[in-house]
Every structure is written in structure tokens, then in C-alpha cells.
Amino acid sequence: MPVSPFFGSVVVILLLFSPCSDFVFPNDKAFASCTDLPTLNSFLHWTHKPSSRTLEIAYRHTGITSPKWVAWGINPTSPRMVGTQAIVAYQKPDGTMTVYTSPVNGYRTQLQEGELSFPVSDLSASFSNDEIIVFATLEVPDNTFALNHVWQDGPMNGNSLGMHDLSGSHLQPMGTLNLTSEQALASHGRDSNTVLKISHGVLNTVSWGIMMPLGFMTARYLKAVGPSTDPLWFYLHIALQLPGYIIGMAGGATGLLLLLHKSSGIHQPCHMGIGILLFCLGLLQVSALIFRPAKDHKYRYIWNRFHHGIGYTVLLLGFANIWIGFSILKPAMGWVIAYGVIFGAIVLSSVVLEVWKKLTRDGKTDAAQEVTISVNEAGENTA
């Protein structure tokens, strides 16, 4: 029954989704904790060692498609830019990386290199796959339970650092790093962007990537078994498609909230356009419950072709938009693998069932043709 695989798929997705913990660092580096920072496509990984009074960190800044500098730092006094003891990194035009420490003493800072108020060691940076990663080991005082941290990015003009934006998400990258509970909190409360991103991804993947395809498969292949499955196939088809569309509407609503949320940094016209088209086509599909003609109506054949055509379109666009969404949000590999397995199972099952359906239908057709030939031959012999 299709409902069981659906719930199993949801469980797999929710268990494997992790914004940062599945990231694999080069040279087998590992950290005890990590967090998906709420702005600027950033992540922080860290290991706090109270016995040695050290904090090992890796700051990741993704989505760098043009020359940028990135910075992360600790403010010993308050969660704000001025007073931050920062680590700055960028890639030079020749491809080499520059990383250094810079105390931020005022709003007009040029992020000049300088010593911080605490020792820093093992400083390095790398750039690959549109991502800068900064590594460092900081010395922290005894009995340190929480730290104010700030992160930022800005444009590069050759080898010179440009001013970062003064609006939207660039005014909010600050928070509190709780070393005791091993979690990071945004300075203005819960990380709402991360919650929206996860909700948007899960809801739309479940809707357009699982429930809609299963509803399609139920109608196409269970119906092919024969009259004995009528109207069971229809009820199962509706039981998957209608809730799937409602979940898709909820996923679309979270996408709209992300679009309206200035700090999300997500504005993808192609992804959004396909989503709107799916919403409209899906509405046409579920409206079939009300407007479909009777089986013996003269326009029923035309309506069937129209309904099936839209169904195929929704199926293909839904799959495409899910993978586009993965490329935008760049989730952890566990998330991608989980849905990849589900997607592969759906495709493989469809291929097998399509072959079975064709062979079954062809077998029935051949049998019908043999009966017709036998009847004709009998008639000729009688004549």
C-alpha cells in the first residue's frame, strides 16, 4: 500500500536532515558542535576544550560566486561589531588565500591586520566549491560559558577590502555562542530563517517529490490490475494527491515567507516561477474532483487527456524544482542522499510497473485478437 512508503520516506528525511553536521572537512578535521548561522549563508563548527582553555573553530561561508572577503570574530563585551576581535580571509586574484586577525575598533574600520586581545593559533583558510573556510584555535578564559560572536562579508576590489552592505542581512549577523549547551543562538531569538528553510524543503519534498508521484503511480498502475480495483485506485489516488497538494501549499507559504524575510538572502526567480506554476497546475488537478465529466460523457476522453497531460507536467516540474532547491539551499549530504534514494526507488518502480503494464495490456490485446480471429474463421467455415 503506498501510504506506508510515504510515512517511511518522511521519517528518513527528517532523521537525516542536518544543516551542518554531515559536512566533511579536508584532512579529516572534526568538531564537536556546529550551527547553521541565521544569515549570510554561514556555518560555525567548534570544539571547546575547557581543560586547555581553547576553542577550535571552523567558520564556513558558502555561496561565494564573486570576489569577497569574509570575517568572523568574538566580541568580549557585547554582541556588536565595534570591539570584535575578528579573523578575516579572502582569495587574492592569483588564487592564493590571505587570512589574518583584525581588531575592530570603530565603525570606519578598514579591517587592518593587528593582534587580538587573546592568543590565536593554527590560523588558515581555504576556498573551494564557492566556499571559504576559516580555521583557528582561540584561547578563552577559564569558566567561559558563552561568547558573543559576529560574522560579516563584503566585496573585494583587487587586493583591497570594500565596505559591506549596510542593509538587510548585513545588519543582523551577530549572536551568542553557548559553549555549555553546545548551541548557538541568534541575538534576536530563535533562528527563524533556518526553521523556514528546513520547513520549506521538507514540505515541498514530501508534497511534490513523494506524495504526488505516489498518487500518480496508484492511479496508473493499480487501475491497470483490472475492474476489481475500481474504485479503490481512485480513492487511494485522491488520498495521496489532495493532502499532497495541501502540504505543497504550506511549502509554498514558507517559500513566500523566506522571500519576504530580508535576511534570508534567497531570491531565485526560476525556482519561484516553477513553484507558482506547480501551484496553479496542482489546483487544476485537484479541481477534477468537482469538474470532471461523467464516464459516458462525450467530452470525457478529452478531459482525460487534459488531466493526464497536466499530471505528467506536474510530476516532471516537481522533481526538477526539488533538485533546483537542493542546489540553492545546499543542505547536508545526508538530506540529498535520503531523497536521492527515494527518487531512485520511485523511478525504478515506475519503470518496472510500466513494463508490467505494457506486457499485461499487450497480452490482453493479443488474446482478444486471437478470439476475434477464431470467431471469424468459425464463421467462414460455417458459411
XYZ file of C-alpha atoms in Angstrom:
383
model
C 0.000 0.000 0.000
C 1.525 3.404 -0.983
C 0.822 5.092 2.357
C 3.451 3.073 4.242
C 6.369 4.021 1.963
C 5.248 7.623 2.255
C 5.481 7.710 6.036
C 8.749 5.797 5.925
C 10.156 8.345 3.498
C 9.162 11.247 5.726
C 10.861 9.648 8.723
C 14.058 9.042 6.745
C 14.138 12.645 5.547
C 13.543 14.158 8.974
C 16.159 11.950 10.614
C 18.861 12.533 8.045
C 18.381 16.235 7.538
C 21.098 18.222 9.243
C 22.188 21.707 8.184
C 25.868 21.305 9.098
C 26.761 18.117 10.984
C 27.283 15.976 7.880
C 29.831 18.317 6.322
C 33.159 16.596 5.666
C 36.241 18.730 6.221
C 39.517 18.158 4.388
C 42.277 16.284 6.213
C 39.637 14.525 8.367
C 39.142 17.522 10.642
C 36.246 17.069 13.049
C 34.407 19.301 15.509
C 32.155 18.525 18.446
C 29.403 21.027 17.606
C 28.093 23.105 14.746
C 25.310 25.514 13.890
C 23.652 26.901 10.794
C 24.010 30.650 11.319
C 20.841 32.618 10.506
C 22.292 34.998 7.915
C 24.850 35.290 5.106
C 24.953 31.573 4.188
C 27.294 30.848 7.083
C 28.049 27.934 9.389
C 30.167 27.643 12.507
C 31.821 24.442 13.738
C 33.638 24.352 17.061
C 35.188 22.253 19.799
C 35.538 23.729 23.281
C 38.278 22.260 25.471
C 37.970 23.745 28.985
C 40.999 21.819 30.250
C 43.309 23.593 27.797
C 41.204 26.788 27.667
C 40.948 26.590 23.878
C 38.193 26.918 21.326
C 38.853 25.325 17.947
C 36.637 26.800 15.236
C 35.889 26.453 11.553
C 33.832 29.245 10.022
C 32.260 28.364 6.668
C 30.838 30.961 4.294
C 29.102 29.460 1.244
C 27.676 30.846 -1.994
C 30.709 32.971 -2.890
C 30.407 33.450 -6.647
C 32.245 36.786 -6.854
C 35.369 38.099 -5.066
C 34.509 38.601 -1.384
C 36.151 38.894 1.981
C 34.637 37.113 4.962
C 35.153 37.693 8.655
C 34.212 36.027 11.909
C 35.108 37.132 15.391
C 34.382 37.303 19.102
C 33.338 40.438 20.938
C 34.367 40.104 24.606
C 31.954 42.816 25.776
C 28.722 42.771 23.733
C 27.117 41.309 20.576
C 28.023 44.130 18.185
C 30.626 44.947 15.557
C 32.715 47.532 17.419
C 35.041 45.730 19.787
C 35.006 42.481 17.820
C 38.253 40.545 17.670
C 37.963 39.329 14.086
C 39.570 36.858 11.730
C 39.473 37.975 8.091
C 40.007 35.855 4.979
C 39.786 36.330 1.229
C 41.151 34.926 -2.009
C 43.618 37.038 -3.966
C 43.310 37.465 -7.751
C 46.152 34.943 -8.177
C 44.137 32.305 -6.296
C 46.116 32.276 -3.054
C 44.378 32.758 0.284
C 45.019 35.515 2.795
C 43.931 35.123 6.412
C 44.801 37.362 9.356
C 43.497 38.802 12.626
C 41.997 42.272 12.898
C 40.623 44.099 15.967
C 37.577 46.201 15.046
C 37.959 49.469 16.943
C 35.348 51.596 15.157
C 32.649 51.726 12.505
C 35.071 53.113 9.918
C 37.414 50.179 10.227
C 39.363 49.053 7.166
C 39.943 45.673 8.826
C 43.665 46.288 9.058
C 45.805 43.448 10.306
C 46.567 43.545 14.025
C 46.872 41.483 17.181
C 43.760 40.441 19.068
C 43.126 40.704 22.787
C 43.617 36.935 23.124
C 46.063 34.472 21.547
C 45.158 32.840 18.217
C 46.943 29.876 16.647
C 46.561 27.375 13.796
C 45.182 30.118 11.563
C 44.414 29.044 7.979
C 41.806 29.401 5.242
C 40.725 27.600 2.084
C 38.467 28.229 -0.889
C 36.683 25.568 -2.939
C 33.203 24.950 -4.330
C 32.257 28.630 -3.853
C 33.012 28.375 -0.132
C 35.609 29.958 2.147
C 36.512 28.060 5.317
C 38.496 29.713 8.103
C 40.222 27.567 10.728
C 41.613 28.859 14.016
C 42.273 27.942 17.626
C 41.422 30.631 20.180
C 42.462 30.853 23.799
C 39.487 31.592 26.047
C 39.430 32.399 29.781
C 38.552 29.850 32.442
C 34.870 29.390 33.232
C 33.785 30.706 29.839
C 30.236 29.527 29.190
C 29.109 31.826 26.365
C 30.681 34.139 23.800
C 29.358 36.978 21.659
C 30.250 36.299 18.038
C 29.878 38.345 14.858
C 30.310 37.435 11.182
C 30.279 39.516 8.003
C 31.222 39.650 4.321
C 31.958 42.319 1.747
C 33.247 42.858 -1.796
C 36.861 42.782 -2.925
C 38.399 45.416 -5.182
C 41.527 43.650 -6.341
C 43.501 43.194 -3.127
C 41.511 45.861 -1.264
C 38.574 45.161 1.039
C 35.390 47.023 0.162
C 32.638 48.177 2.514
C 29.975 45.613 3.342
C 26.297 46.357 2.670
C 24.511 48.464 5.261
C 21.065 46.920 4.906
C 19.154 43.674 5.265
C 21.048 40.617 6.404
C 24.325 42.526 6.781
C 22.945 44.350 9.814
C 21.990 41.161 11.677
C 24.978 38.761 11.677
C 25.616 38.509 15.405
C 24.671 36.104 18.149
C 25.634 34.236 21.295
C 27.669 31.054 21.220
C 26.612 28.939 24.203
C 29.568 26.699 24.996
C 27.801 24.885 27.837
C 24.791 23.653 25.885
C 26.801 23.443 22.662
C 24.456 25.539 20.606
C 24.440 28.964 19.023
C 21.568 31.395 19.489
C 20.775 34.350 17.274
C 20.974 37.644 19.103
C 17.322 38.344 18.315
C 15.991 34.939 19.364
C 15.414 31.679 17.561
C 16.951 31.141 14.112
C 13.733 31.686 12.168
C 15.424 31.569 8.759
C 16.813 28.111 9.395
C 13.414 26.870 10.565
C 11.776 28.305 7.440
C 14.389 26.774 5.145
C 14.038 23.331 6.715
C 10.232 23.560 6.666
C 10.210 24.732 3.053
C 12.479 21.909 1.946
C 10.718 19.143 3.877
C 7.164 20.189 2.982
C 7.822 20.581 -0.735
C 9.909 17.428 -0.984
C 7.172 15.406 0.717
C 4.475 17.012 -1.444
C 5.856 17.275 -4.988
C 8.590 14.682 -4.633
C 6.818 11.858 -2.784
C 3.036 12.125 -2.365
C 2.260 13.425 -5.850
C 4.340 10.731 -7.608
C 2.826 8.001 -5.410
C -0.652 9.295 -6.242
C 0.222 9.189 -9.926
C 1.557 5.631 -9.637
C -1.537 4.486 -7.750
C -3.873 5.733 -10.467
C -1.804 4.477 -13.381
C -0.745 1.043 -12.198
C -3.353 -0.081 -9.667
C -6.055 0.736 -12.190
C -4.261 -1.481 -14.714
C -4.836 -4.530 -12.488
C -8.428 -4.633 -13.655
C -12.025 -3.779 -12.741
C -11.617 -5.410 -9.331
C -9.571 -2.417 -8.130
C -12.262 0.104 -9.075
C -12.957 2.384 -7.176
C -10.113 1.525 -4.739
C -7.460 3.006 -7.023
C -9.448 6.239 -7.273
C -9.828 6.653 -3.512
C -6.123 5.969 -2.932
C -5.254 8.386 -5.728
C -7.280 11.147 -4.069
C -5.976 10.223 -0.595
C -2.431 10.937 -1.794
C -2.966 13.806 -4.234
C -5.232 16.053 -2.173
C -3.159 16.030 1.061
C -0.037 16.261 -1.094
C -1.305 19.451 -2.693
C -2.262 20.923 0.688
C 1.237 20.169 2.008
C 2.632 21.760 -1.150
C 0.601 24.898 -0.441
C 2.124 25.030 3.043
C 5.568 24.614 1.484
C 4.825 27.454 -0.908
C 3.771 29.646 2.014
C 7.124 29.064 3.744
C 8.852 29.965 0.481
C 6.901 33.221 0.356
C 7.927 33.995 3.935
C 11.563 33.372 3.009
C 11.184 35.727 0.060
C 9.692 38.443 2.254
C 12.269 37.908 5.006
C 15.012 40.363 4.074
C 17.733 38.492 5.917
C 17.192 35.168 4.178
C 19.317 36.104 1.172
C 17.185 33.848 -1.036
C 15.787 35.292 -4.260
C 15.562 32.671 -7.001
C 13.230 33.676 -9.878
C 13.472 30.307 -11.673
C 12.734 28.252 -8.554
C 9.935 30.603 -7.557
C 8.439 30.641 -11.066
C 8.284 26.855 -11.224
C 6.745 26.815 -7.747
C 3.976 29.214 -8.797
C 3.326 27.160 -11.935
C 3.104 23.988 -9.836
C 0.620 25.684 -7.521
C -1.622 26.625 -10.474
C -1.381 23.266 -12.248
C -1.921 21.414 -8.981
C -5.071 23.442 -8.389
C -6.363 22.342 -11.793
C -5.641 18.724 -10.904
C -7.452 18.694 -7.571
C -10.387 20.590 -9.110
C -11.034 17.396 -11.074
C -12.997 16.213 -8.048
C -15.647 18.801 -8.889
C -15.476 19.405 -12.626
C -14.677 16.032 -14.202
C -17.365 14.826 -16.656
C -19.227 11.549 -16.181
C -17.680 8.392 -17.648
C -20.188 8.274 -20.510
C -19.931 11.991 -21.318
C -18.840 12.765 -24.882
C -16.052 15.060 -23.631
C -14.698 12.610 -21.044
C -11.935 11.417 -23.410
C -10.724 14.984 -23.988
C -10.845 15.691 -20.266
C -8.815 12.538 -19.550
C -6.090 13.613 -21.963
C -6.022 17.077 -20.398
C -5.888 15.675 -16.841
C -3.141 13.198 -17.695
C -1.082 15.800 -19.550
C -1.141 18.188 -16.606
C -0.282 15.293 -14.301
C 2.859 14.439 -16.268
C 3.846 18.120 -16.315
C 3.397 18.471 -12.541
C 5.425 15.318 -11.977
C 8.396 16.484 -14.054
C 8.351 20.079 -12.799
C 8.065 18.898 -9.197
C 11.129 16.674 -9.473
C 13.090 19.407 -11.262
C 12.228 22.070 -8.694
C 13.238 19.853 -5.789
C 16.718 19.390 -7.217
C 16.918 23.097 -8.026
C 16.022 23.743 -4.389
C 18.850 21.473 -3.255
C 21.311 23.470 -5.354
C 20.064 26.714 -3.775
C 19.932 25.733 -0.103
C 22.957 23.393 -0.251
C 21.736 21.082 2.538
C 23.856 18.435 4.224
C 24.742 15.415 2.118
C 22.501 13.175 4.239
C 19.468 15.131 3.040
C 20.442 14.806 -0.618
C 21.253 11.101 -0.307
C 17.969 10.411 1.507
C 15.853 11.938 -1.210
C 18.121 10.520 -3.908
C 17.314 7.023 -2.632
C 13.586 7.813 -2.552
C 13.708 9.385 -6.011
C 15.590 6.389 -7.388
C 13.074 3.983 -5.850
C 10.169 5.900 -7.405
C 11.792 5.962 -10.845
C 12.825 2.293 -10.726
C 9.384 1.197 -9.518
C 7.737 3.223 -12.275
C 9.926 1.620 -14.942
C 9.201 -1.900 -13.677
C 5.465 -1.239 -13.362
C 5.359 0.414 -16.781
C 6.913 -2.676 -18.363
C 4.460 -4.882 -16.455
C 1.546 -2.709 -17.562
C 2.595 -2.827 -21.196
C 3.094 -6.590 -21.176
C -0.221 -7.126 -19.412
C -2.109 -4.876 -21.809
C -0.383 -6.369 -24.841
C -1.191 -9.852 -23.571
C -4.852 -8.964 -23.220
C -4.847 -7.356 -26.668
C -3.240 -10.400 -28.266
C -5.746 -12.684 -26.557
C -8.627 -10.539 -27.785
C -7.227 -10.616 -31.312
C -6.929 -14.420 -31.189
C -10.562 -14.708 -30.085
C -11.644 -12.423 -32.921
C -9.679 -14.422 -35.479
C -11.120 -17.692 -34.173
C -14.655 -16.356 -34.399
C -14.078 -15.104 -37.939
C -12.595 -18.421 -39.015
C -15.510 -20.288 -37.475
C -17.924 -18.059 -39.356
C -16.140 -18.652 -42.645
C -16.138 -22.423 -42.130
C -19.839 -22.369 -41.374
C -20.503 -20.376 -44.496
